[in-house]
mmCIF file of C-alpha atoms in Angstrom:
data_model
loop_
_atom_site.group_PDB
_atom_site.id
_atom_site.type_symbol
_atom_site.label_atom_id
_atom_site.label_comp_id
_atom_site.label_asym_id
_atom_site.label_seq_id
_atom_site.Cartn_x
_atom_site.Cartn_y
_atom_site.Cartn_z
ATOM 1 C CA MET A 24 -0.151 -0.096 0.041
ATOM 2 C CA THR A 25 1.633 2.941 1.327
ATOM 3 C CA ASP A 26 4.818 3.207 3.236
ATOM 4 C CA ARG A 27 3.849 6.818 4.442
ATOM 5 C CA LEU A 28 0.611 6.282 6.990
ATOM 6 C CA SER A 29 -1.223 3.437 7.440
ATOM 7 C CA ARG A 30 -5.061 3.369 6.516
ATOM 8 C CA ARG A 31 -5.732 3.629 9.941
ATOM 9 C CA GLU A 32 -3.694 6.934 10.126
ATOM 10 C CA LEU A 33 -5.115 8.265 6.875
ATOM 11 C CA GLY A 34 -8.975 7.379 7.877
ATOM 12 C CA LEU A 35 -8.367 9.345 11.038
ATOM 13 C CA LEU A 36 -6.665 11.968 8.908
ATOM 14 C CA LEU A 37 -9.512 12.484 6.421
ATOM 15 C CA ARG A 38 -12.203 12.405 9.120
ATOM 16 C CA ALA A 39 -10.381 15.359 10.930
ATOM 17 C CA ILE A 40 -10.293 17.465 7.682
ATOM 18 C CA ASP A 41 -13.885 16.792 6.609
ATOM 19 C CA ASP A 42 -14.865 17.763 10.502
ATOM 20 C CA ASP A 43 -12.784 20.828 9.900
ATOM 21 C CA ASP A 44 -11.028 19.400 13.063
ATOM 22 C CA PRO A 45 -8.194 22.080 13.821
ATOM 23 C CA ARG A 46 -5.487 19.861 14.243
ATOM 24 C CA ALA A 47 -5.850 18.564 10.522
ATOM 25 C CA GLN A 48 -3.965 21.542 9.269
ATOM 26 C CA GLU A 49 -0.889 20.451 11.270
ATOM 27 C CA MET A 50 -1.129 16.802 10.749
ATOM 28 C CA LEU A 51 -1.230 17.859 6.715
ATOM 29 C CA ARG A 52 2.194 19.899 7.198
ATOM 30 C CA GLN A 53 3.848 16.840 8.693
ATOM 31 C CA LEU A 54 2.917 14.703 5.860
ATOM 32 C CA PRO A 55 5.955 14.287 2.958
ATOM 33 C CA SER A 56 5.611 15.497 -0.397
ATOM 34 C CA PRO A 57 3.482 13.650 -3.171
ATOM 35 C CA ARG A 58 5.356 11.178 -5.200
ATOM 36 C CA ASP A 59 7.039 13.102 -7.977
ATOM 37 C CA HIS A 60 4.986 10.996 -10.640
ATOM 38 C CA ALA A 61 1.710 11.463 -8.336
ATOM 39 C CA ARG A 62 -1.519 12.208 -10.790
ATOM 40 C CA VAL A 63 -4.769 13.067 -9.766
ATOM 41 C CA TYR A 64 -8.052 12.300 -12.109
ATOM 42 C CA GLY A 65 -11.533 13.505 -11.836
ATOM 43 C CA PHE A 66 -14.719 12.047 -12.932
ATOM 44 C CA THR A 67 -17.869 14.092 -13.247
ATOM 45 C CA GLY A 68 -20.966 13.997 -15.085
ATOM 46 C CA MET A 69 -24.575 13.619 -15.261
ATOM 47 C CA PRO A 70 -26.647 11.530 -12.670
ATOM 48 C CA GLY A 71 -26.658 7.622 -14.459
ATOM 49 C CA ALA A 72 -23.693 8.212 -16.257
ATOM 50 C CA GLY A 73 -22.029 5.096 -14.583
ATOM 51 C CA LYS A 74 -19.160 6.909 -13.088
ATOM 52 C CA SER A 75 -18.644 4.538 -10.305
ATOM 53 C CA THR A 76 -18.735 1.364 -12.371
ATOM 54 C CA LEU A 77 -16.374 3.292 -14.699
ATOM 55 C CA VAL A 78 -14.128 4.515 -11.731
ATOM 56 C CA ASP A 79 -13.778 0.916 -10.578
ATOM 57 C CA GLY A 80 -12.792 -0.504 -13.953
ATOM 58 C CA VAL A 81 -10.173 2.500 -13.806
ATOM 59 C CA ILE A 82 -8.707 1.379 -10.433
ATOM 60 C CA GLY A 83 -8.239 -2.403 -11.703
ATOM 61 C CA GLU A 84 -6.465 -1.218 -15.064
ATOM 62 C CA LEU A 85 -4.540 1.387 -12.608
ATOM 63 C CA ARG A 86 -3.678 -1.605 -10.002
ATOM 64 C CA SER A 87 -2.874 -3.739 -13.170
ATOM 65 C CA LEU A 88 0.006 -1.242 -13.918
ATOM 66 C CA GLY A 89 1.651 -1.371 -10.376
ATOM 67 C CA TRP A 90 -0.212 2.008 -9.622
ATOM 68 C CA THR A 91 -1.403 2.375 -5.681
ATOM 69 C CA VAL A 92 -4.840 4.353 -6.098
ATOM 70 C CA ALA A 93 -6.811 6.234 -4.105
ATOM 71 C CA VAL A 94 -10.462 7.437 -4.202
ATOM 72 C CA LEU A 95 -12.387 10.144 -3.564
ATOM 73 C CA ALA A 96 -16.028 9.602 -4.047
ATOM 74 C CA VAL A 97 -18.364 12.721 -3.570
ATOM 75 C CA ASP A 98 -21.823 11.635 -2.897
ATOM 76 C CA PRO A 99 -24.918 13.623 -1.774
ATOM 77 C CA THR A 100 -25.466 14.335 1.409
ATOM 78 C CA SER A 101 -27.832 12.486 3.945
ATOM 79 C CA PRO A 102 -30.289 15.006 5.400
ATOM 80 C CA PHE A 103 -30.581 13.058 8.890
ATOM 81 C CA SER A 104 -27.247 12.339 9.096
ATOM 82 C CA GLY A 105 -25.436 14.913 7.498
ATOM 83 C CA GLY A 106 -22.905 12.091 5.808
ATOM 84 C CA ALA A 107 -22.294 10.610 2.428
ATOM 85 C CA ILE A 108 -25.534 8.567 1.712
ATOM 86 C CA LEU A 109 -24.034 5.940 -0.539
ATOM 87 C CA GLY A 110 -20.947 5.506 1.815
ATOM 88 C CA ASP A 111 -17.498 3.671 0.682
ATOM 89 C CA ARG A 112 -19.157 0.182 0.922
ATOM 90 C CA VAL A 113 -21.435 -0.027 -2.047
ATOM 91 C CA ARG A 114 -19.063 1.468 -4.112
ATOM 92 C CA MET A 115 -16.195 0.049 -5.925
ATOM 93 C CA VAL A 116 -16.452 -3.298 -3.857
ATOM 94 C CA THR A 117 -14.236 -5.424 -6.436
ATOM 95 C CA HIS A 118 -11.359 -3.967 -4.543
ATOM 96 C CA ALA A 119 -12.102 -3.624 -1.238
ATOM 97 C CA GLN A 120 -9.766 -6.108 0.246
ATOM 98 C CA ASP A 121 -6.963 -4.836 -1.854
ATOM 99 C CA ASP A 122 -4.463 -3.122 0.553
ATOM 100 C CA GLY A 123 -2.867 -1.027 -3.262
ATOM 101 C CA VAL A 124 -6.581 0.748 -2.582
ATOM 102 C CA PHE A 125 -7.986 3.175 -0.401
ATOM 103 C CA ILE A 126 -11.557 4.369 -1.292
ATOM 104 C CA ARG A 127 -13.220 7.369 0.484
ATOM 105 C CA SER A 128 -16.921 9.059 0.396
ATOM 106 C CA LEU A 129 -17.481 12.576 1.252
ATOM 107 C CA ALA A 130 -20.509 13.910 1.778
ATOM 108 C CA THR A 131 -21.120 17.165 -0.281
ATOM 109 C CA ARG A 132 -23.456 19.005 2.209
ATOM 110 C CA GLY A 133 -24.862 21.376 -0.269
ATOM 111 C CA ALA A 134 -22.123 22.401 -1.486
ATOM 112 C CA LEU A 135 -21.897 24.224 -4.555
ATOM 113 C CA GLY A 136 -19.836 22.535 -7.776
ATOM 114 C CA GLY A 137 -20.682 18.866 -6.616
ATOM 115 C CA LEU A 138 -17.112 19.114 -4.754
ATOM 116 C CA THR A 139 -16.888 19.662 -0.874
ATOM 117 C CA MET A 140 -15.117 22.134 0.992
ATOM 118 C CA SER A 141 -12.316 19.728 2.451
ATOM 119 C CA THR A 142 -11.694 17.943 -0.973
ATOM 120 C CA GLY A 143 -8.828 19.525 -1.978
ATOM 121 C CA ARG A 144 -6.901 19.225 1.390
ATOM 122 C CA CYS A 145 -8.313 15.380 1.318
ATOM 123 C CA ILE A 146 -6.406 15.231 -1.647
ATOM 124 C CA GLU A 147 -3.721 16.880 -0.499
ATOM 125 C CA ALA A 148 -3.282 14.250 2.503
ATOM 126 C CA LEU A 149 -3.672 10.833 0.299
ATOM 127 C CA LEU A 150 -0.601 12.518 -2.284
ATOM 128 C CA GLY A 151 0.895 12.628 0.563
ATOM 129 C CA ALA A 152 0.116 9.295 2.113
ATOM 130 C CA GLY A 153 2.201 8.294 -0.955
ATOM 131 C CA TYR A 154 -0.655 6.610 -3.114
ATOM 132 C CA ASP A 155 0.393 7.030 -7.149
ATOM 133 C CA ARG A 156 -3.094 7.649 -8.685
ATOM 134 C CA VAL A 157 -6.109 9.989 -6.947
ATOM 135 C CA LEU A 158 -9.141 9.563 -8.616
ATOM 136 C CA VAL A 159 -12.033 12.355 -7.703
ATOM 137 C CA GLU A 160 -15.663 11.301 -8.776
ATOM 138 C CA THR A 161 -18.102 14.189 -8.175
ATOM 139 C CA VAL A 162 -22.007 14.016 -8.148
ATOM 140 C CA GLY A 163 -24.073 14.852 -11.208
ATOM 141 C CA VAL A 164 -23.441 18.270 -12.357
ATOM 142 C CA GLY A 165 -25.632 21.131 -13.120
ATOM 143 C CA GLN A 166 -24.451 24.398 -15.054
ATOM 144 C CA ASP A 167 -22.810 25.905 -12.727
ATOM 145 C CA GLU A 168 -21.318 22.964 -11.425
ATOM 146 C CA VAL A 169 -17.363 22.897 -12.756
ATOM 147 C CA ASP A 170 -15.739 23.175 -9.252
ATOM 148 C CA VAL A 171 -14.271 19.783 -10.028
ATOM 149 C CA VAL A 172 -11.881 21.162 -12.950
ATOM 150 C CA LYS A 173 -9.968 23.177 -10.146
ATOM 151 C CA ALA A 174 -9.313 20.130 -7.817
ATOM 152 C CA VAL A 175 -7.489 17.713 -10.704
ATOM 153 C CA ASP A 176 -4.928 17.527 -13.056
ATOM 154 C CA VAL A 177 -7.255 15.776 -15.901
ATOM 155 C CA ASN A 178 -10.803 15.776 -16.009
ATOM 156 C CA ALA A 179 -12.928 13.020 -17.799
ATOM 157 C CA VAL A 180 -16.637 14.438 -18.130
ATOM 158 C CA VAL A 181 -18.680 11.162 -18.608
ATOM 159 C CA CYS A 182 -22.140 11.016 -20.807
ATOM 160 C CA VAL A 183 -24.421 8.565 -21.334
ATOM 161 C CA PRO A 184 -27.096 7.956 -24.035
ATOM 162 C CA GLY A 185 -30.785 7.695 -23.386
ATOM 163 C CA LEU A 186 -30.758 10.457 -20.903
ATOM 164 C CA GLY A 187 -33.240 12.728 -22.832
ATOM 165 C CA ASP A 188 -30.818 16.009 -24.284
ATOM 166 C CA SER A 189 -27.924 15.100 -22.745
ATOM 167 C CA VAL A 190 -25.574 17.439 -24.280
ATOM 168 C CA GLN A 191 -27.589 20.064 -23.719
ATOM 169 C CA ALA A 192 -27.681 19.280 -20.182
ATOM 170 C CA ILE A 193 -23.970 19.090 -19.645
ATOM 171 C CA LYS A 194 -22.814 21.327 -22.298
ATOM 172 C CA ALA A 195 -23.425 24.683 -20.448
ATOM 173 C CA GLY A 196 -19.616 25.366 -18.452
ATOM 174 C CA VAL A 197 -19.000 21.518 -18.272
ATOM 175 C CA LEU A 198 -18.192 20.544 -21.752
ATOM 176 C CA GLU A 199 -15.488 23.646 -21.495
ATOM 177 C CA ILE A 200 -13.879 22.038 -18.648
ATOM 178 C CA ALA A 201 -13.249 18.364 -20.142
ATOM 179 C CA ASP A 202 -9.883 17.281 -21.268
ATOM 180 C CA LEU A 203 -11.574 13.887 -21.743
ATOM 181 C CA LEU A 204 -15.452 13.135 -23.117
ATOM 182 C CA VAL A 205 -16.322 9.687 -22.091
ATOM 183 C CA VAL A 206 -19.348 8.037 -23.650
ATOM 184 C CA ASN A 207 -20.138 5.224 -21.328
ATOM 185 C CA LYS A 208 -22.616 2.657 -22.167
ATOM 186 C CA ALA A 209 -21.694 2.767 -25.606
ATOM 187 C CA ASP A 210 -23.558 -0.340 -26.118
ATOM 188 C CA ARG A 211 -26.762 1.338 -25.882
ATOM 189 C CA GLU A 212 -28.872 2.444 -28.562
ATOM 190 C CA GLY A 213 -28.037 6.370 -29.417
ATOM 191 C CA ALA A 214 -24.304 6.057 -28.774
ATOM 192 C CA ASP A 215 -23.288 6.868 -32.118
ATOM 193 C CA ARG A 216 -26.087 10.215 -32.002
ATOM 194 C CA LEU A 217 -24.283 11.150 -28.602
ATOM 195 C CA HIS A 218 -20.959 10.879 -30.342
ATOM 196 C CA LYS A 219 -21.803 13.595 -33.384
ATOM 197 C CA GLU A 220 -23.911 15.793 -30.128
ATOM 198 C CA LEU A 221 -20.694 16.345 -28.583
ATOM 199 C CA THR A 222 -18.522 16.616 -31.753
ATOM 200 C CA ALA A 223 -20.646 19.365 -33.134
ATOM 201 C CA SER A 224 -21.287 20.998 -29.422
ATOM 202 C CA LEU A 225 -17.590 21.311 -29.294
ATOM 203 C CA HIS A 226 -16.960 22.917 -32.349
ATOM 204 C CA LEU A 227 -19.612 25.604 -32.305
ATOM 205 C CA GLY A 228 -16.837 27.563 -30.473
ATOM 206 C CA ASP A 229 -13.173 27.919 -31.438
ATOM 207 C CA PRO A 230 -11.052 25.151 -30.381
ATOM 208 C CA PRO A 231 -8.091 25.452 -27.383
ATOM 209 C CA ALA A 232 -4.643 25.797 -28.545
ATOM 210 C CA TRP A 233 -3.667 22.088 -27.828
ATOM 211 C CA GLY A 234 -6.938 21.113 -29.736
ATOM 212 C CA TYR A 235 -10.656 19.363 -29.011
ATOM 213 C CA PRO A 236 -11.067 17.461 -26.096
ATOM 214 C CA ASP A 237 -11.288 13.356 -27.587
ATOM 215 C CA ILE A 238 -13.821 11.472 -27.448
ATOM 216 C CA LEU A 239 -13.871 7.764 -26.073
ATOM 217 C CA ARG A 240 -16.288 5.009 -25.842
ATOM 218 C CA THR A 241 -16.549 2.993 -22.981
ATOM 219 C CA VAL A 242 -19.196 -0.083 -21.888
ATOM 220 C CA ALA A 243 -17.493 0.161 -18.290
ATOM 221 C CA THR A 244 -19.880 -2.992 -17.345
ATOM 222 C CA GLU A 245 -17.831 -5.167 -19.484
ATOM 223 C CA PHE A 246 -14.472 -3.245 -18.953
ATOM 224 C CA GLU A 247 -14.889 -2.195 -22.603
ATOM 225 C CA GLY A 248 -12.519 0.979 -23.343
ATOM 226 C CA VAL A 249 -11.429 1.177 -19.831
ATOM 227 C CA GLY A 250 -7.454 0.433 -21.139
ATOM 228 C CA LYS A 251 -7.997 2.962 -23.638
ATOM 229 C CA LEU A 252 -9.381 5.579 -21.209
ATOM 230 C CA VAL A 253 -6.543 5.347 -18.517
ATOM 231 C CA SER A 254 -3.909 5.615 -21.645
ATOM 232 C CA ALA A 255 -5.555 9.217 -22.789
ATOM 233 C CA LEU A 256 -5.592 10.085 -18.873
ATOM 234 C CA GLU A 257 -1.745 9.294 -18.868
ATOM 235 C CA ALA A 258 -0.663 10.820 -22.139
ATOM 236 C CA TRP A 259 -3.124 14.264 -21.763
ATOM 237 C CA PHE A 260 -1.279 14.481 -18.433
ATOM 238 C CA ASP A 261 2.002 14.275 -19.904
ATOM 239 C CA PHE A 262 1.161 16.444 -22.272
ATOM 240 C CA GLU A 263 0.250 19.222 -19.879
ATOM 241 C CA GLY A 264 3.537 18.614 -18.333
ATOM 242 C CA ARG A 265 5.358 19.057 -21.445
ATOM 243 C CA ALA A 266 3.144 22.052 -22.481
ATOM 244 C CA HIS A 267 3.350 24.205 -18.837
ATOM 245 C CA LEU A 268 -0.461 23.991 -18.965
ATOM 246 C CA LEU A 269 0.067 21.624 -15.521
ATOM 247 C CA GLU A 270 2.132 23.936 -13.730
ATOM 248 C CA GLU A 271 -0.722 27.028 -14.591
ATOM 249 C CA ARG A 272 -3.546 24.533 -13.479
ATOM 250 C CA ARG A 273 -1.732 23.753 -10.177
ATOM 251 C CA ARG A 274 -0.814 27.514 -9.557
ATOM 252 C CA GLN A 275 -4.144 28.517 -10.392
ATOM 253 C CA ARG A 276 -5.475 25.540 -7.912
ATOM 254 C CA PHE A 277 -3.405 27.198 -5.210
ATOM 255 C CA HIS A 278 -4.918 30.500 -5.735
ATOM 256 C CA ASP A 279 -8.314 28.930 -5.310
ATOM 257 C CA ARG A 280 -7.965 27.225 -2.381
ATOM 258 C CA VAL A 281 -6.403 30.469 -0.409
ATOM 259 C CA LEU A 282 -9.556 32.635 -1.577
ATOM 260 C CA THR A 283 -12.327 29.873 -0.825
ATOM 261 C CA THR A 284 -10.393 29.182 2.807
ATOM 262 C CA PHE A 285 -10.110 33.297 3.374
ATOM 263 C CA GLU A 286 -13.828 33.171 2.390
ATOM 264 C CA ALA A 287 -14.719 30.239 4.561
ATOM 265 C CA ALA A 288 -13.066 31.825 7.701
ATOM 266 C CA VAL A 289 -14.172 35.284 7.059
ATOM 267 C CA LEU A 290 -17.799 33.702 6.878
ATOM 268 C CA THR A 291 -17.187 31.529 10.133
ATOM 269 C CA GLU A 292 -15.772 35.294 12.367
ATOM 270 C CA MET A 293 -18.727 37.116 10.928
ATOM 271 C CA HIS A 294 -21.427 34.066 11.844
ATOM 272 C CA ARG A 295 -19.595 34.034 15.232
ATOM 273 C CA ARG A 296 -19.831 37.916 16.308
ATOM 274 C CA VAL A 297 -23.322 38.457 14.938
ATOM 275 C CA ASP A 298 -26.616 35.802 15.213
ATOM 276 C CA VAL A 299 -27.533 36.418 11.598
ATOM 277 C CA HIS A 300 -30.300 33.854 12.162
ATOM 278 C CA GLY A 301 -31.831 35.529 15.292
ATOM 279 C CA MET A 302 -31.816 38.979 13.305
ATOM 280 C CA ALA A 303 -33.500 37.431 10.373
ATOM 281 C CA CYS A 304 -36.216 35.892 12.162
ATOM 282 C CA SER A 305 -36.836 39.025 14.509
ATOM 283 C CA ALA A 306 -36.647 41.331 12.010
ATOM 284 C CA ALA A 307 -39.605 43.769 11.152
ATOM 285 C CA PRO A 308 -42.505 42.853 8.756
ATOM 286 C CA LYS A 309 -41.428 45.388 6.679
ATOM 287 C CA SER A 310 -37.780 44.480 6.284
ATOM 288 C CA SER A 311 -35.886 43.670 3.272
ATOM 289 C CA PRO A 312 -34.057 40.979 3.538
ATOM 290 C CA GLU A 313 -31.200 43.077 2.001
ATOM 291 C CA GLU A 314 -31.473 45.412 4.566
ATOM 292 C CA VAL A 315 -31.024 43.024 7.205
ATOM 293 C CA ALA A 316 -28.176 41.279 5.537
ATOM 294 C CA ARG A 317 -26.281 44.769 5.345
ATOM 295 C CA GLN A 318 -27.313 45.640 9.017
ATOM 296 C CA ALA A 319 -25.633 42.405 10.245
ATOM 297 C CA VAL A 320 -22.227 42.943 8.125
ATOM 298 C CA GLU A 321 -22.348 46.687 9.755
ATOM 299 C CA MET A 322 -22.824 45.344 13.406
ATOM 300 C CA ALA A 323 -19.833 42.751 12.514
ATOM 301 C CA LEU A 324 -17.546 44.921 11.046
ATOM 302 C CA CYS A 325 -17.859 47.403 14.181
ATOM 303 C CA GLU A 326 -16.133 45.056 15.936
ATOM 304 C CA GLY A 327 -13.003 45.497 14.499
ATOM 305 C CA LEU A 328 -10.666 43.030 13.609
ATOM 306 C CA PRO A 329 -9.187 40.639 16.843
ATOM 307 C CA GLY A 330 -6.032 42.526 18.061
ATOM 308 C CA VAL A 331 -6.730 45.475 16.327
ATOM 309 C CA GLU A 332 -7.025 48.765 18.547
#
């Protein structure tokens, strides 16, 4: 498996990160740097596209190449427990007993973009733990849910025939983040049509300097095309490195995490200073939401910054 953290230690670290335990940051600082050859691959797409089955096949292919693999499966949140509905056990059971595979589910907790606030730090933990490949599978995509591209090195958008006008449903904001497009369940009727629609949608705009994304076909339940998908992921990563795209992508990822962490810290501090929920409940009937919110901000700012006279 990994020579850096035991599975139990890694599980405890991921739990601390997901619970926003203050000790998690110090634990992350003590981890070694990621292995030079480590890579992070993302899988996103409409619900029902078969992403989990596809990721299961990708795990097997990567293991056959000798790589250790960690998976972060971002699930919807249970409205009762606040935890991931699907959890670890019902996913990718083929590899449950493989010491070279680590699988963890995270709850979205309503996070816009399908990724939780803690996903970036969880990826950092898995890389620091020494895994060669980290796979991030997200919940389904919407028009604004494109945050996966900020957390991974290569992003595969998974499509499937038979979900209505699937191209129309995913193309707003999502085709733009695809490094690779995957037509899964390609043995179904409509696969050829979907392939043509994806090609046409890509060609509506000007091509990137490095060309349009490749479109691959898979039948994940039969492991058809999975080997070609893994080869394409690896090849795209290598190309990104040569073209200096990877360096820019990781720099942008760092920038985004700084901003996200800053915004979350400010919001937490503002809520500590002002009972916004109480103000909303006790607001005068004719008050506007904007007026109450502005009053709350002014009250919070009037306290001044910690340590500043």
